[in-house]
mmCIF file of C-alpha atoms in Angstrom:
data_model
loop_
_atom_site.group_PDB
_atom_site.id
_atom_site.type_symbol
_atom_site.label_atom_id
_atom_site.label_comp_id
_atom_site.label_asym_id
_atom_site.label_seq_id
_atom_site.Cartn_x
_atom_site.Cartn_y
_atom_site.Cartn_z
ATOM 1 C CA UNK H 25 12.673 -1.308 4.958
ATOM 2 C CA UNK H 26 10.938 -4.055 5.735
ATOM 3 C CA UNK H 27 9.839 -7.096 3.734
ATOM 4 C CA UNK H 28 6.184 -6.118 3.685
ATOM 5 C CA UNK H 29 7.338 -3.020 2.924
ATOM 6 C CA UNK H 30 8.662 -4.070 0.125
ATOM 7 C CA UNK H 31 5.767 -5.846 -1.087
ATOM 8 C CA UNK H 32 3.542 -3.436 -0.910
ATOM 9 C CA UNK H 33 5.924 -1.289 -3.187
ATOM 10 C CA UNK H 34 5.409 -4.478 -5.322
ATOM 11 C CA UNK H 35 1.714 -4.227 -4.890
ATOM 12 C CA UNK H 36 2.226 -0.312 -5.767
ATOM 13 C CA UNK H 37 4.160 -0.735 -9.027
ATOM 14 C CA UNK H 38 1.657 -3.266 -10.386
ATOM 15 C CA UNK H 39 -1.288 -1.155 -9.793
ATOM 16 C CA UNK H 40 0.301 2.716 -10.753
ATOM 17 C CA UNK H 41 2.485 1.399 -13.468
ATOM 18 C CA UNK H 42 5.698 2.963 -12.047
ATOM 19 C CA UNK H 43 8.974 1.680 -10.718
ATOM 20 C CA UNK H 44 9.778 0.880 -7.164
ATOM 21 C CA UNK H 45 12.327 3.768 -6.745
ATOM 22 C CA UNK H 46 8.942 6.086 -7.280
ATOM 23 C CA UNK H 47 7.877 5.351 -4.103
ATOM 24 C CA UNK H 48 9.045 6.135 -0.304
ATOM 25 C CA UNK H 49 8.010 5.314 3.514
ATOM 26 C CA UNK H 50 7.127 8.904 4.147
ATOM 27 C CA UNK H 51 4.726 8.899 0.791
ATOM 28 C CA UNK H 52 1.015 9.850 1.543
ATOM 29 C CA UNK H 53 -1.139 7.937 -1.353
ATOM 30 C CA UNK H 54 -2.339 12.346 -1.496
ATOM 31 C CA UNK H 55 1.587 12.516 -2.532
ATOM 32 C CA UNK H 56 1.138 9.320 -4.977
ATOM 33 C CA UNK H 57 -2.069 10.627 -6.162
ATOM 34 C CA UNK H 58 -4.049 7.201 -5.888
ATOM 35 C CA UNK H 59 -7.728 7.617 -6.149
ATOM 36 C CA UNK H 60 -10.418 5.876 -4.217
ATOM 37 C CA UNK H 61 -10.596 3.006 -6.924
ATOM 38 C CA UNK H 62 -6.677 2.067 -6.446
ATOM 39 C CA UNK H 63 -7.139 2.388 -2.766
ATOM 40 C CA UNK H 64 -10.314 -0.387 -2.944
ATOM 41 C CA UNK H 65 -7.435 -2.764 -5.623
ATOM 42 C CA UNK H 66 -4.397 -1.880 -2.850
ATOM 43 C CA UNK H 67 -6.983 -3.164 -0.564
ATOM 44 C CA UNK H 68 -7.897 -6.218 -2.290
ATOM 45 C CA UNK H 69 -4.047 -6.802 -3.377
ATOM 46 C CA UNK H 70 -3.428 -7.177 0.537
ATOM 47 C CA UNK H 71 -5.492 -9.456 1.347
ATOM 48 C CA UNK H 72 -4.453 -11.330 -1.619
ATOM 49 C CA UNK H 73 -0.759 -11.673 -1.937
ATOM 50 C CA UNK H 74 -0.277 -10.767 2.481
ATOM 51 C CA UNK H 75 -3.125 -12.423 3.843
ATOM 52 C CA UNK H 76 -4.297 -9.327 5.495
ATOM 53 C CA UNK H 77 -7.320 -7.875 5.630
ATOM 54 C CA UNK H 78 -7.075 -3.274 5.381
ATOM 55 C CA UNK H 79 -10.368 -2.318 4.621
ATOM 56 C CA UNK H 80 -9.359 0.591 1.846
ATOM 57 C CA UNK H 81 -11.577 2.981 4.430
ATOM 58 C CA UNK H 82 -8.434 2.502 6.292
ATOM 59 C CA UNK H 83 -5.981 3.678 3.533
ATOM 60 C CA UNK H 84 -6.871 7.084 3.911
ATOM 61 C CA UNK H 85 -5.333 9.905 1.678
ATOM 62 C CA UNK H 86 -2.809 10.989 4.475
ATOM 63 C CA UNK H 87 -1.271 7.541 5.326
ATOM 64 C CA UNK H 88 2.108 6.900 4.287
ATOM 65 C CA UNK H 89 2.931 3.685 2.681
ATOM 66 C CA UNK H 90 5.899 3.231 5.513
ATOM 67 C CA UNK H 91 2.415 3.292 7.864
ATOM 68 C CA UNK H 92 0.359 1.103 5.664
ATOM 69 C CA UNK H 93 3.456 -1.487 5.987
ATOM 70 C CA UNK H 94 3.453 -1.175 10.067
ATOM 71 C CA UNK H 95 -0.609 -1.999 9.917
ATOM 72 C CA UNK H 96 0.011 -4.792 7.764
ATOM 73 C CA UNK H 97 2.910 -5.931 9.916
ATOM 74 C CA UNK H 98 0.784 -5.439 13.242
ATOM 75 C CA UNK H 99 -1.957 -7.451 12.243
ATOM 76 C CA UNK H 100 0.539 -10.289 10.752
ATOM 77 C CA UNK H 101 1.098 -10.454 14.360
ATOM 78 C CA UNK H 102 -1.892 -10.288 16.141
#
């Protein structure tokens, strides 16, 4: 995967408390069962540590963190 990818597993493991080999592209945060508070601290984690801002209205239950990392890379390059 990619780097930002990989950082957001980072991002991930911080926040749920469980290793990177817990989590997948194809992983809806409905599979990870993050709640709306985690999705608000993802939120705020990416615009901290990637400079990018995902409003957490945007990390919807259904988006897979392999998804998450292509909107974070798309807007790295805009």
């Amino acid at each position: 995967m990619t780097a930002t990818y990989e950082q957001l597993v980072f991002i991930l493991t911080t926040l749920h408390d469980a290793p990177a080999d817990h989590f997948r592209p194809e992983a809806t945060y409905a599979d990870l069962d993050v709640d709306s508070l985690t999705m608000v601290e993802i939120s705020i984690h990416i615009e901290r540590h990637l400079g990018v801002t995902v409003d957490d209205s945007e990390l919807v239950p259904d988006l897979t963190l392999g998804a998450t990392a292509e909107l974070i890379d798309a807007r790295l390059a805009a």
